[in-house]
Coordinates of C-alpha atoms and ligand atoms in Angstrom, one line a residue:
X1 CA 75.1 11.3 -52.8
X2 CA 76.4 12.0 -49.3
X3 CA 80.2 12.1 -48.9
X4 CA 81.5 9.4 -46.6
X5 CA 81.4 10.6 -42.9
X6 CA 84.9 11.0 -41.6
X7 CA 85.5 9.1 -38.5
X8 CA 88.0 10.9 -36.3
X9 CA 88.5 8.1 -33.7
X10 CA 92.1 7.0 -33.4
X11 CA 91.0 3.5 -34.3
X12 CA 90.3 4.5 -37.9
X13 CA 93.3 6.7 -38.6
X14 CA 94.8 5.1 -41.7
X15 CA 98.0 3.2 -41.1
X16 CA 100.2 2.6 -44.2
X17 CA 102.7 -0.2 -44.7
X18 CA 105.4 2.4 -44.3
X19 CA 105.9 6.0 -43.5
X20 CA 109.0 7.9 -44.6
X21 CA 111.6 8.7 -41.9
X22 CA 112.3 12.4 -42.0
X23 CA 115.0 14.2 -40.0
X24 CA 113.6 17.3 -38.3
X25 CA 113.1 20.1 -40.8
X26 CA 115.0 22.7 -38.7
X27 CA 118.1 20.6 -38.8
X28 CA 118.0 20.6 -42.6
X29 CA 117.9 24.4 -43.1
X30 CA 121.6 25.0 -42.5
X31 CA 122.4 22.5 -45.2
X32 CA 120.1 24.3 -47.6
X33 CA 121.7 27.7 -46.7
X34 CA 125.1 26.3 -47.7
X35 CA 123.8 25.2 -51.1
X36 CA 122.2 28.6 -51.6
X37 CA 125.5 30.2 -50.6
X38 CA 127.9 28.2 -52.8
X39 CA 125.4 27.7 -55.8
X40 CA 126.6 24.2 -56.5
X41 CA 123.5 22.2 -57.1
X42 CA 124.8 18.9 -58.6
X43 CA 127.6 17.3 -60.6
X44 CA 129.5 15.9 -57.7
X45 CA 129.5 18.9 -55.4
X46 CA 130.7 19.1 -51.9
X47 CA 127.7 17.4 -50.2
X48 CA 127.8 14.6 -52.8
X49 CA 131.5 14.0 -51.9
X50 CA 130.9 14.2 -48.2
X51 CA 127.8 11.9 -48.4
X52 CA 129.7 9.3 -50.4
X53 CA 132.5 9.2 -47.8
X54 CA 130.0 9.2 -44.8
X55 CA 128.1 6.3 -46.4
X56 CA 131.3 4.3 -47.0
X57 CA 132.2 4.8 -43.3
X58 CA 128.7 3.9 -42.1
X59 CA 128.3 0.8 -44.3
X60 CA 131.8 -0.4 -43.9
X61 CA 132.7 -0.4 -47.6
X62 CA 135.6 1.0 -49.6
X63 CA 133.9 2.7 -52.5
X64 CA 130.5 3.7 -53.6
X65 CA 128.9 5.9 -56.3
X66 CA 125.7 7.8 -55.5
X67 CA 122.8 7.8 -57.9
X68 CA 119.6 9.7 -58.5
X69 CA 117.7 6.5 -57.7
X70 CA 118.2 2.8 -57.4
X71 CA 116.9 1.9 -60.8
X72 CA 119.5 4.0 -62.6
X73 CA 122.0 2.3 -60.3
X74 CA 120.9 -1.1 -61.5
X75 CA 120.9 -0.1 -65.2
X76 CA 124.4 1.4 -64.8
X77 CA 125.8 -1.5 -62.7
X78 CA 125.0 -3.9 -65.6
X79 CA 126.7 -1.5 -68.1
X80 CA 129.7 -1.0 -65.9
X81 CA 130.4 -4.8 -66.0
X82 CA 129.4 -5.0 -69.7
X83 CA 126.8 -7.6 -69.0
X84 CA 125.0 -9.0 -72.1
X85 CA 123.0 -12.1 -73.2
X86 CA 121.1 -13.7 -70.3
X87 CA 121.0 -13.0 -66.6
X88 CA 119.6 -15.2 -63.9
X89 CA 117.3 -13.4 -61.5
X90 CA 114.4 -13.8 -59.1
X91 CA 110.7 -13.3 -60.1
X92 CA 110.0 -12.4 -56.4
X93 CA 111.0 -8.8 -56.3
X94 CA 110.0 -5.3 -57.2
X95 CA 109.7 -4.9 -61.0
X96 CA 112.7 -2.6 -61.3
X97 CA 115.0 -5.6 -60.8
X98 CA 114.1 -7.2 -64.1
X99 CA 113.4 -3.9 -65.9
X100 CA 117.1 -3.0 -65.5
X101 CA 117.8 -6.0 -67.6
X102 CA 115.4 -5.0 -70.4
X103 CA 116.8 -1.5 -70.4
X104 CA 120.1 -3.1 -71.3
X105 CA 118.7 -5.5 -73.9
X106 CA 119.4 -8.4 -71.6
X107 CA 117.2 -11.5 -71.4
X108 CA 116.0 -12.2 -67.8
X109 CA 116.0 -15.9 -66.8
X110 CA 113.8 -16.4 -63.8
X111 CA 114.8 -19.0 -61.2
X112 CA 112.7 -20.0 -58.3
X113 CA 113.2 -18.9 -54.7
X114 CA 113.9 -20.7 -51.4
X115 CA 110.8 -21.4 -49.3
X116 CA 112.4 -20.3 -46.1
X117 CA 114.0 -16.9 -47.0
X118 CA 112.2 -16.2 -50.3
X119 CA 115.6 -15.3 -51.8
X120 CA 116.9 -16.8 -55.1
X121 CA 117.5 -20.5 -54.6
X122 CA 121.2 -21.3 -55.3
X123 CA 120.3 -25.0 -55.8
X124 CA 118.2 -24.1 -58.8
X125 CA 120.6 -21.7 -60.5
X126 CA 122.9 -24.2 -62.2
X127 CA 120.3 -25.8 -64.4
X128 CA 119.2 -22.4 -65.7
X129 CA 122.8 -21.5 -66.9
X130 CA 123.2 -21.5 -70.7
X131 CA 126.2 -20.5 -72.9
X132 CA 124.5 -17.0 -73.1
X133 CA 124.5 -16.5 -69.3
X134 CA 126.8 -13.8 -68.1
X135 CA 125.6 -12.8 -64.7
X136 CA 123.4 -13.5 -61.7
X137 CA 121.2 -10.7 -60.3
X138 CA 119.8 -11.8 -56.9
X139 CA 117.9 -9.6 -54.4
X140 CA 118.4 -9.5 -50.6
X141 CA 114.6 -9.7 -50.3
X142 CA 113.0 -7.9 -47.3
X143 CA 116.6 -7.1 -46.1
X144 CA 117.4 -10.8 -45.5
X145 CA 120.8 -11.8 -46.8
X146 CA 121.0 -14.2 -49.8
X147 CA 123.2 -17.3 -49.5
X148 CA 126.1 -15.2 -50.8
X149 CA 128.7 -18.0 -50.4
X150 CA 126.7 -20.5 -52.5
X151 CA 125.9 -17.9 -55.2
X152 CA 129.6 -16.9 -55.4
X153 CA 130.7 -20.5 -55.8
X154 CA 128.4 -21.0 -58.8
X155 CA 129.5 -17.7 -60.3
X156 CA 133.2 -18.7 -59.9
X157 CA 132.5 -22.2 -61.5
X158 CA 130.8 -20.7 -64.5
X159 CA 132.7 -17.4 -64.7
X160 CA 129.6 -15.3 -64.1
X161 CA 129.4 -11.8 -62.6
X162 CA 127.1 -11.2 -59.6
X163 CA 125.2 -8.0 -59.0
X164 CA 123.1 -7.8 -55.9
X165 CA 120.0 -5.8 -55.9
X166 CA 120.5 -4.5 -52.4
X167 CA 117.6 -2.1 -52.4
X168 CA 116.2 -3.6 -49.2
X169 CA 119.6 -4.2 -47.6
X170 CA 120.8 -0.9 -46.1
X171 CA 122.5 -1.7 -42.8
X172 CA 121.8 -5.4 -42.7
X173 CA 124.3 -6.9 -40.1
X174 CA 126.6 -9.5 -41.5
X175 CA 129.5 -11.6 -40.3
X176 CA 133.0 -10.7 -41.6
X177 CA 132.5 -7.3 -43.3
X178 CA 129.5 -5.7 -45.0
X179 CA 126.9 -7.8 -46.8
X180 CA 127.2 -5.1 -49.6
X181 CA 130.8 -6.2 -50.4
X182 CA 129.6 -9.5 -51.7
X183 CA 129.4 -10.2 -55.4
X184 CA 130.9 -7.8 -58.0
X185 CA 128.6 -4.9 -57.3
X186 CA 125.7 -4.1 -54.9
X187 CA 123.0 -1.6 -55.7
X188 CA 121.1 0.3 -52.9
X189 CA 117.9 2.4 -53.1
X190 CA 117.2 5.4 -51.0
X191 CA 113.7 5.8 -52.2
X192 CA 111.2 7.4 -49.8
X193 CA 109.7 4.0 -48.8
X194 CA 113.1 2.4 -48.0
X195 CA 114.6 2.1 -44.5
X196 CA 117.1 4.9 -45.3
X197 CA 115.8 7.5 -47.7
X198 CA 117.1 10.7 -49.5
X199 CA 113.6 11.3 -51.0
X200 CA 114.8 9.6 -54.1
X201 CA 118.3 8.2 -54.4
X202 CA 120.5 5.2 -54.7
X203 CA 124.1 4.0 -54.8
X204 CA 126.4 1.3 -56.3
X205 CA 128.9 -0.2 -53.9
X206 CA 132.1 -0.9 -55.9
X207 CA 135.1 -3.0 -55.0
X208 CA 137.8 -0.7 -56.2
X209 CA 138.5 2.9 -57.3
X210 CA 138.8 1.9 -61.0
X211 CA 135.3 0.5 -61.1
X212 CA 134.0 3.5 -59.2
X213 CA 135.5 5.8 -61.8
X214 CA 133.9 3.9 -64.7
X215 CA 130.6 4.1 -62.9
X216 CA 131.1 7.8 -62.2
X217 CA 131.6 8.3 -65.9
X218 CA 128.6 6.2 -66.8
X219 CA 126.3 8.2 -64.5
X220 CA 127.5 11.5 -66.1
X221 CA 126.7 10.8 -69.8
X222 CA 130.0 9.0 -70.2
X223 CA 132.1 12.2 -69.8
X224 CA 135.7 11.7 -68.7
X225 CA 136.7 15.3 -69.2
X226 CA 135.3 18.4 -70.8
X227 CA 135.8 17.1 -74.4
X228 CA 135.9 13.3 -74.0
X229 CA 132.9 11.0 -73.9
X230 CA 133.7 7.3 -73.6
X231 CA 130.3 5.7 -73.4
X232 CA 126.6 6.3 -74.0
X233 CA 126.1 7.0 -70.3
X234 CA 122.9 8.2 -68.6
X235 CA 122.3 11.1 -66.3
X236 CA 122.2 9.3 -63.0
X237 CA 123.7 11.9 -60.7
X238 CA 122.4 12.6 -57.2
X239 CA 121.7 16.3 -56.6
X240 CA 123.2 18.3 -53.8
X241 CA 119.9 18.7 -52.0
X242 CA 119.4 14.9 -51.8
X243 CA 123.1 14.3 -50.8
X244 CA 122.8 17.0 -48.1
X245 CA 119.6 15.4 -46.8
X246 CA 121.3 12.0 -46.8
X247 CA 124.1 13.3 -44.7
X248 CA 121.6 14.5 -42.2
X249 CA 119.4 11.3 -42.4
X250 CA 122.5 9.3 -41.5
X251 CA 122.6 10.9 -38.0
X252 CA 119.2 9.4 -37.3
X253 CA 119.4 6.0 -39.0
X254 CA 120.6 4.0 -36.0
X255 CA 117.6 5.1 -33.9
X256 CA 115.3 4.2 -36.8
X257 CA 116.9 0.7 -37.2
X258 CA 116.6 0.1 -33.5
X259 CA 112.9 1.0 -33.4
X260 CA 112.2 -1.2 -36.4
X261 CA 113.9 -4.1 -34.6
X262 CA 111.7 -3.6 -31.6
X263 CA 108.5 -3.5 -33.7
X264 CA 109.6 -6.7 -35.5
X265 CA 110.3 -8.5 -32.2
X266 CA 106.8 -7.4 -30.9
X267 CA 105.1 -8.7 -34.0
X268 CA 107.0 -12.0 -33.8
X269 CA 106.0 -12.5 -30.3
X270 CA 102.4 -11.7 -30.9
X271 CA 102.1 -13.9 -34.0
X272 CA 104.4 -16.8 -33.0
X273 CA 101.6 -19.2 -32.0
X274 CA 99.0 -18.3 -34.6
X275 CA 98.1 -21.3 -36.6
X276 CA 98.6 -20.8 -40.3
X277 CA 100.7 -17.6 -40.0
X278 CA 104.4 -17.9 -40.7
X279 CA 106.9 -15.1 -40.1
X280 CA 110.3 -15.2 -42.0
X281 CA 113.3 -16.6 -40.1
X282 CA 115.1 -13.2 -39.8
X283 CA 111.9 -11.6 -38.4
X284 CA 113.1 -10.9 -34.9
X285 CA 116.8 -11.5 -35.3
X286 CA 119.9 -9.3 -35.7
X287 CA 120.2 -10.5 -39.3
X288 CA 117.7 -8.1 -40.9
X289 CA 117.1 -4.4 -41.1
X290 CA 113.3 -5.0 -40.7
X291 CA 112.5 -2.9 -43.8
X292 CA 109.4 -5.1 -44.2
X293 CA 107.4 -7.4 -42.0
X294 CA 106.1 -10.1 -44.3
X295 CA 103.9 -12.9 -43.1
X296 CA 102.8 -15.9 -45.1
X297 CA 99.1 -16.9 -44.7
X298 CA 98.9 -20.7 -44.9
X299 CA 96.1 -23.1 -45.6
X300 CA 95.5 -23.7 -41.9
X301 CA 94.6 -20.1 -41.3
X302 CA 90.8 -19.7 -41.1
X303 CA 90.5 -17.2 -44.0
X304 CA 92.6 -16.7 -47.2
X305 CA 95.3 -14.1 -47.7
X306 CA 93.0 -11.9 -49.8
X307 CA 90.2 -12.0 -47.3
X308 CA 92.7 -11.0 -44.6
X309 CA 94.0 -8.2 -46.8
X310 CA 90.4 -6.9 -47.2
X311 CA 89.8 -7.2 -43.5
X312 CA 92.8 -4.9 -42.9
X313 CA 91.6 -2.5 -45.7
X314 CA 88.2 -2.3 -44.1
X315 CA 89.9 -1.0 -40.9
X316 CA 92.0 1.5 -42.8
X317 CA 95.2 -0.5 -42.4
X318 CA 97.0 -0.6 -45.7
X319 CA 99.0 -3.8 -45.6
X320 CA 100.6 -4.7 -49.0
X321 CA 101.0 -7.9 -51.0
X322 CA 104.7 -7.6 -51.8
X323 CA 105.5 -9.4 -54.1
X324 CA 102.2 -10.1 -55.9
X325 CA 102.0 -10.3 -58.9
X326 CA 105.4 -11.9 -59.6
X327 CA 107.6 -10.0 -62.0
X328 CA 107.4 -12.9 -64.4
X329 CA 103.6 -12.4 -64.7
X330 CA 103.8 -8.9 -66.1
X331 CA 103.2 -8.6 -69.8
X332 CA 106.7 -7.8 -70.8
X333 CA 108.0 -10.9 -69.1
X334 CA 105.3 -13.6 -69.2
X335 CA 106.2 -14.8 -72.7
X336 CA 109.7 -15.9 -71.5
X337 CA 110.2 -19.6 -71.2
X338 CA 111.4 -19.2 -67.6
X339 CA 108.1 -17.4 -66.7
X340 CA 105.8 -20.2 -67.7
X341 CA 103.4 -21.7 -65.2
X342 CA 104.9 -24.6 -63.3
X343 CA 108.5 -23.2 -63.4
X344 CA 108.4 -21.1 -60.3
X345 CA 106.2 -23.0 -57.8
X346 CA 107.8 -21.6 -54.6
X347 CA 107.6 -18.0 -55.8
X348 CA 104.0 -18.5 -56.9
X349 CA 103.1 -20.0 -53.6
X350 CA 104.7 -17.2 -51.6
X351 CA 103.2 -14.5 -53.9
X352 CA 99.7 -16.0 -53.2
X353 CA 100.2 -16.1 -49.4
X354 CA 102.3 -13.0 -48.5
X355 CA 101.2 -9.9 -46.7
X356 CA 103.5 -7.2 -45.5
X357 CA 102.4 -5.6 -42.3
X358 CA 103.0 -2.0 -41.4
X359 CA 106.5 -1.4 -40.0
X360 CA 108.2 2.0 -39.6
X361 CA 109.9 3.8 -36.7
X362 CA 106.8 6.0 -36.0
X363 CA 104.5 3.0 -35.6
X364 CA 103.4 2.8 -31.9
X365 CA 103.3 -0.4 -29.9
X366 CA 99.5 0.0 -29.5
X367 CA 99.2 0.0 -33.3
X368 CA 101.2 -3.2 -33.5
X369 CA 98.9 -4.8 -30.9
X370 CA 95.8 -3.7 -32.9
X371 CA 97.3 -5.0 -36.2
X372 CA 98.2 -8.3 -34.6
X373 CA 94.7 -8.6 -33.0
X374 CA 93.1 -8.4 -36.4
X375 CA 95.0 -11.5 -37.3
X376 CA 94.5 -13.4 -34.0
X377 CA 90.7 -12.6 -33.8
X378 CA 90.3 -14.7 -37.0
Ligands
PLP401 C1 112.8 0.1 -54.5 C2 113.4 -1.0 -55.3 C3 114.2 -0.8 -56.5 C4 114.2 0.6 -57.2 O1 114.7 1.6 -56.5 P1 114.3 3.1 -56.8 O2 115.3 3.8 -55.9 O3 112.9 3.3 -56.4 O4 114.6 3.3 -58.3 C5 114.8 -1.8 -57.1 N1 114.7 -3.1 -56.6 C6 114.0 -3.4 -55.4 C7 114.0 -4.7 -54.9 C8 113.3 -2.3 -54.8 O5 112.6 -2.6 -53.7

């Protein structure tokens, strides 16, 4: 059998849905030299402390606690607030959202999403509340803000905690303070594929120093001092290498966010009048960080979502179907009553229609034109 003939034309260079943003390597070397010098590799070292402060300043929040990744942040956030019983969440997200509940022995209760924003629908939360419900775990999906006021109102009425999975929501503009200050806690991810990355990493945004202290204990095995362990905490600490890299990455994030906005605006313009293609409301606005560029392929479009997906694959363009399948369709969730067919029609519909187009600061305008042309030529 002959190996496939590589085609070196620029037309066929693979384009992935994202490409990690990396500060120049030469700029990182002095940070590494400092670590080699002081021999502090982890456990809340100097870079960890500096990075926490720099992130608070950048994000406009009072307190946050760094984590090795966002998933450990979610697991720990639930523990910090002593959440038990049932938690209302969205099926339309990355699987880690619901997994964090299972890791705490909590039952996820899936509630449908809004057709416009694809975020948890506040109007559908109330009927899912039972005497066992203790919290709501919404996601700012694709970096679009949830209806935080409506969600808080329900939480207040029923005495529920709110933890936002803000993995997509780094640097989302908001009126009157940071979006990340809403709810009781917000959890960020700095995974390689996210808008702001530290290779792996995450953080919990906390409202006060006392909560931060509890979270800091929980991410360090529950240690309070050398001889006192107050909880069965996990090892969720961010290393000095990741924290140092994060400090450096922060210097480049504004340029990256600006370029994402330009790309999103260009896609929006090119796709605005295509019959059967819908972009989300925040697509070219100042209200998203443009971590993703989702489109919904409607019935009026000449070919189905999966045929369009294949068309892209055939041209070496790796668009993704986030979020398909729904979390509620995975084996560890599909037996739940809230996961049953018919209960989540809006999420199911979006999951069957969505395609996330490539968006990352290094994507060229000509690539955006080529990607949009694959859609318009249908
Ligand atoms: C990426 C992501 C996570 C997990 O974050 P990690 O840092 O990869 O552990 C959780 N929730 C959502 C919605 C995500 O997109």
